[in-house]
GROMACS .gro file of C-alpha atoms in nm:
model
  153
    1UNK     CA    1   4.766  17.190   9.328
    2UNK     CA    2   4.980  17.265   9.037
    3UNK     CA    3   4.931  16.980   8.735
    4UNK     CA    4   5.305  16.937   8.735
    5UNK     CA    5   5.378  16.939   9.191
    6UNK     CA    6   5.005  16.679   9.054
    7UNK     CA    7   5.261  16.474   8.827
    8UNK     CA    8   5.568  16.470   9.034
    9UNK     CA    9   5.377  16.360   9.378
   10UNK     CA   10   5.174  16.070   9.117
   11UNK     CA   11   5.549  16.007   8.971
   12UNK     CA   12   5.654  15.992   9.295
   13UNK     CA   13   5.421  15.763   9.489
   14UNK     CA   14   5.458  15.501   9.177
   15UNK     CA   15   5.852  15.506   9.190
   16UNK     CA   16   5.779  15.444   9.598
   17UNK     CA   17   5.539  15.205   9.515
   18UNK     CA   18   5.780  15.017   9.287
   19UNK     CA   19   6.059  14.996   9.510
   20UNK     CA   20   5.825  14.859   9.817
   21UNK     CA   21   5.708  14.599   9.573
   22UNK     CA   22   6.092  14.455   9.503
   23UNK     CA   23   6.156  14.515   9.911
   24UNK     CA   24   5.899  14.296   9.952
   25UNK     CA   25   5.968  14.063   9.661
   26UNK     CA   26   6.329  14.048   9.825
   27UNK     CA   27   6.209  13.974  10.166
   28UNK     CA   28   5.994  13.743  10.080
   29UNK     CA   29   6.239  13.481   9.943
   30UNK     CA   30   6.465  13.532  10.186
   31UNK     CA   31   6.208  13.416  10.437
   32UNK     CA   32   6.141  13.140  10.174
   33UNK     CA   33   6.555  13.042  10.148
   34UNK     CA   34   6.564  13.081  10.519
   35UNK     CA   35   6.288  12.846  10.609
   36UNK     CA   36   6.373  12.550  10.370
   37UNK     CA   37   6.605  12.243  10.510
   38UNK     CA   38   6.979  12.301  10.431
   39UNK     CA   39   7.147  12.042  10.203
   40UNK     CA   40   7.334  11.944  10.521
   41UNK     CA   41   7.022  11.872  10.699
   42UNK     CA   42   6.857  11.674  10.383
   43UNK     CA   43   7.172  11.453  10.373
   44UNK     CA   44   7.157  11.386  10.755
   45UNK     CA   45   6.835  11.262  10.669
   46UNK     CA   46   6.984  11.037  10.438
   47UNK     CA   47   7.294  10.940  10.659
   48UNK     CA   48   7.013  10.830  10.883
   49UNK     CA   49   6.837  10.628  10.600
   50UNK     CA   50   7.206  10.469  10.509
   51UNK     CA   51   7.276  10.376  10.886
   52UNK     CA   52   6.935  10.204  10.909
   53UNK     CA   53   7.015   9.958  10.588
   54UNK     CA   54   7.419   9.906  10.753
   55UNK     CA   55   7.208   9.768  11.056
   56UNK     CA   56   6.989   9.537  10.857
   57UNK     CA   57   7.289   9.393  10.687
   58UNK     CA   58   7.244   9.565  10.358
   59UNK     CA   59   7.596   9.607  10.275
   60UNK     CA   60   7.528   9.682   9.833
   61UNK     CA   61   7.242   9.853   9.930
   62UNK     CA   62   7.442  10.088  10.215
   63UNK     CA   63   7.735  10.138   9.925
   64UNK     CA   64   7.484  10.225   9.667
   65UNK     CA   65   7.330  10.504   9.896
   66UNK     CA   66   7.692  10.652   9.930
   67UNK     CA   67   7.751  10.666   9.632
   68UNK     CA   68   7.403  10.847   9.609
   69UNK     CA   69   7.468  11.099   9.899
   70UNK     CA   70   7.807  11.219   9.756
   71UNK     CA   71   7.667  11.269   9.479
   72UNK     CA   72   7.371  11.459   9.560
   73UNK     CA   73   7.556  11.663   9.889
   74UNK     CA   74   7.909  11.688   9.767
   75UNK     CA   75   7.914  12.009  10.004
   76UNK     CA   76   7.796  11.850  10.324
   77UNK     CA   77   8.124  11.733  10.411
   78UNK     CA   78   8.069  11.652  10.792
   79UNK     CA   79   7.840  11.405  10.653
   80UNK     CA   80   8.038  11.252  10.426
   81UNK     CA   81   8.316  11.196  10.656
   82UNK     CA   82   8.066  11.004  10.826
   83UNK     CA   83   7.966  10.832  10.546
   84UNK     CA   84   8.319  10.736  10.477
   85UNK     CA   85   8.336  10.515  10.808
   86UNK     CA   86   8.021  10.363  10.723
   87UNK     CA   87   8.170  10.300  10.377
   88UNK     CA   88   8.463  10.128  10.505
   89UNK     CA   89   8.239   9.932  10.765
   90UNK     CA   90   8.024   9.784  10.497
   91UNK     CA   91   8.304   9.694  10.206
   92UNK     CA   92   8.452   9.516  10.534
   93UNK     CA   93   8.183   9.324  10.599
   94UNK     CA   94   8.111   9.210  10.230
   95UNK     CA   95   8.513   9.124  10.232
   96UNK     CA   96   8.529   8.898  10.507
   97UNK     CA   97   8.200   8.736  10.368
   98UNK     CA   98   8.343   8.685  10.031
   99UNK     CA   99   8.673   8.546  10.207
  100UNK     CA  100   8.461   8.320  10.390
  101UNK     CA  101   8.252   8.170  10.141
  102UNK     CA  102   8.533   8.163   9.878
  103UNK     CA  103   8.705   7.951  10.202
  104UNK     CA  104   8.424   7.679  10.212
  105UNK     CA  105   8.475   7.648   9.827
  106UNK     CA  106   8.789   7.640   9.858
  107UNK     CA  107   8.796   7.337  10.101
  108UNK     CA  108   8.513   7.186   9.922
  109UNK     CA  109   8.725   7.171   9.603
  110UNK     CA  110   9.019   6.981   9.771
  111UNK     CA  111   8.830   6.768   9.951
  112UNK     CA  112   8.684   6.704   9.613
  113UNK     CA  113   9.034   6.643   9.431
  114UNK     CA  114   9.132   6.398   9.704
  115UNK     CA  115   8.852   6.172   9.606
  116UNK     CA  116   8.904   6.218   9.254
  117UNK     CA  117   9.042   5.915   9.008
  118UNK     CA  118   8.921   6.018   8.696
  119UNK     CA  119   9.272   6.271   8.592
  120UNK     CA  120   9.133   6.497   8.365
  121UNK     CA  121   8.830   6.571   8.636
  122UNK     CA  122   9.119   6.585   8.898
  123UNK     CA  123   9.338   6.824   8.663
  124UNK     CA  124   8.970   7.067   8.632
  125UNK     CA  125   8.971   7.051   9.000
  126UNK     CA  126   9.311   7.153   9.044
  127UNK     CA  127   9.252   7.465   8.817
  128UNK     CA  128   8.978   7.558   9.009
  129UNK     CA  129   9.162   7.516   9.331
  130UNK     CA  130   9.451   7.768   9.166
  131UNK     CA  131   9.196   8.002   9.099
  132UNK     CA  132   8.945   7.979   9.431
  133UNK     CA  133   9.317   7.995   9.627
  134UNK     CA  134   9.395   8.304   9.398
  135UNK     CA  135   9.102   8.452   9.484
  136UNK     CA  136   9.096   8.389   9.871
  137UNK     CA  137   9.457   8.558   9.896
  138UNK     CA  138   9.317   8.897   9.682
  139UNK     CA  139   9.047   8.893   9.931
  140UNK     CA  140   9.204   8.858  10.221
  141UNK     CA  141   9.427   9.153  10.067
  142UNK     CA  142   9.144   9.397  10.033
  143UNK     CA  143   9.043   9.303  10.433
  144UNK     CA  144   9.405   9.421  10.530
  145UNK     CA  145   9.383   9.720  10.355
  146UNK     CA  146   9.041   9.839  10.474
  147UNK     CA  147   9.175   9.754  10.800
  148UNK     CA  148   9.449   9.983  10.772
  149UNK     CA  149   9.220  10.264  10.617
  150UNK     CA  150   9.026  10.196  10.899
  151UNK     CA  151   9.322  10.325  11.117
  152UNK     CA  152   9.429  10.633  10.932
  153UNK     CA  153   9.106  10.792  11.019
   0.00000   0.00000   0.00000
């Protein structure tokens, strides 16, 4: 053969050479893309993880993994709108928890100013009465509004 029909068939098996190597560069991380778990799929996982601490009673913990997964999958929306009923589910729960205990305090306190003589004592009582009472009343505020989110979905 001719040295330059030589040069162009050496040219020309490099350039093919080349180009099969970025094919197969290409198809390779496709395969690799294509095979790894989807963010939707990772934050299923997660949803999973959350639902497991709602049923242990792990209301902060539950809110705190929200927070997490909206963070981390803000494009996994399906999910999220999941994760907003659990959300709701769990502030409800600490709510009416929070109503309830502030209640026993509450009731504690006046039985407490009842037996009182000593007036200043009685008068510290009182203030903490206004502000346990102010408190119950917020609370059971933020359990009728969840409730009502709770409806809108």
């Amino acid at each position: 053969l001719e040295p330059t029909i030589r040069r162009f068939l050496i040219y020309f098996i490099l350039l093919r050479l080349k180009f099969m190597k970025y094919i197969l560069t290409i198809i390779l991380a496709a395969v690799l893309v294509g095979c790894s778990e989807s963010d939707e799929q990772k934050a299923e996982r997660m949803l999973a993880q959350i639902d497991s601490l709602y049923e242990k009673g792990q209301y902060k913990e539950v809110l705190d993994s929200i927070v997490s997964l909206r963070t981390t999958y803000p494009s996994a929306i399906n999910i999220r709108k999941k994760a907003l009923r659990i959300w709701q589910n769990a502030s409800l729960k600490i709510a009416q928890k929070d109503v309830a205990q502030t209640d026993v305090l509450l009731q504690e306190t006046l039985r407490m100013i009842e037996s009182e003589t000593d007036l200043r004592k009685a008068n510290m009582l009182r203030m903490r009465r206004d502000s346990l009472q102010a408190r119950y009343e917020a609370m059971c505020g933020v359990v009728k509004m969840i409730h009502m989110r709770q409806k809108e979905l």
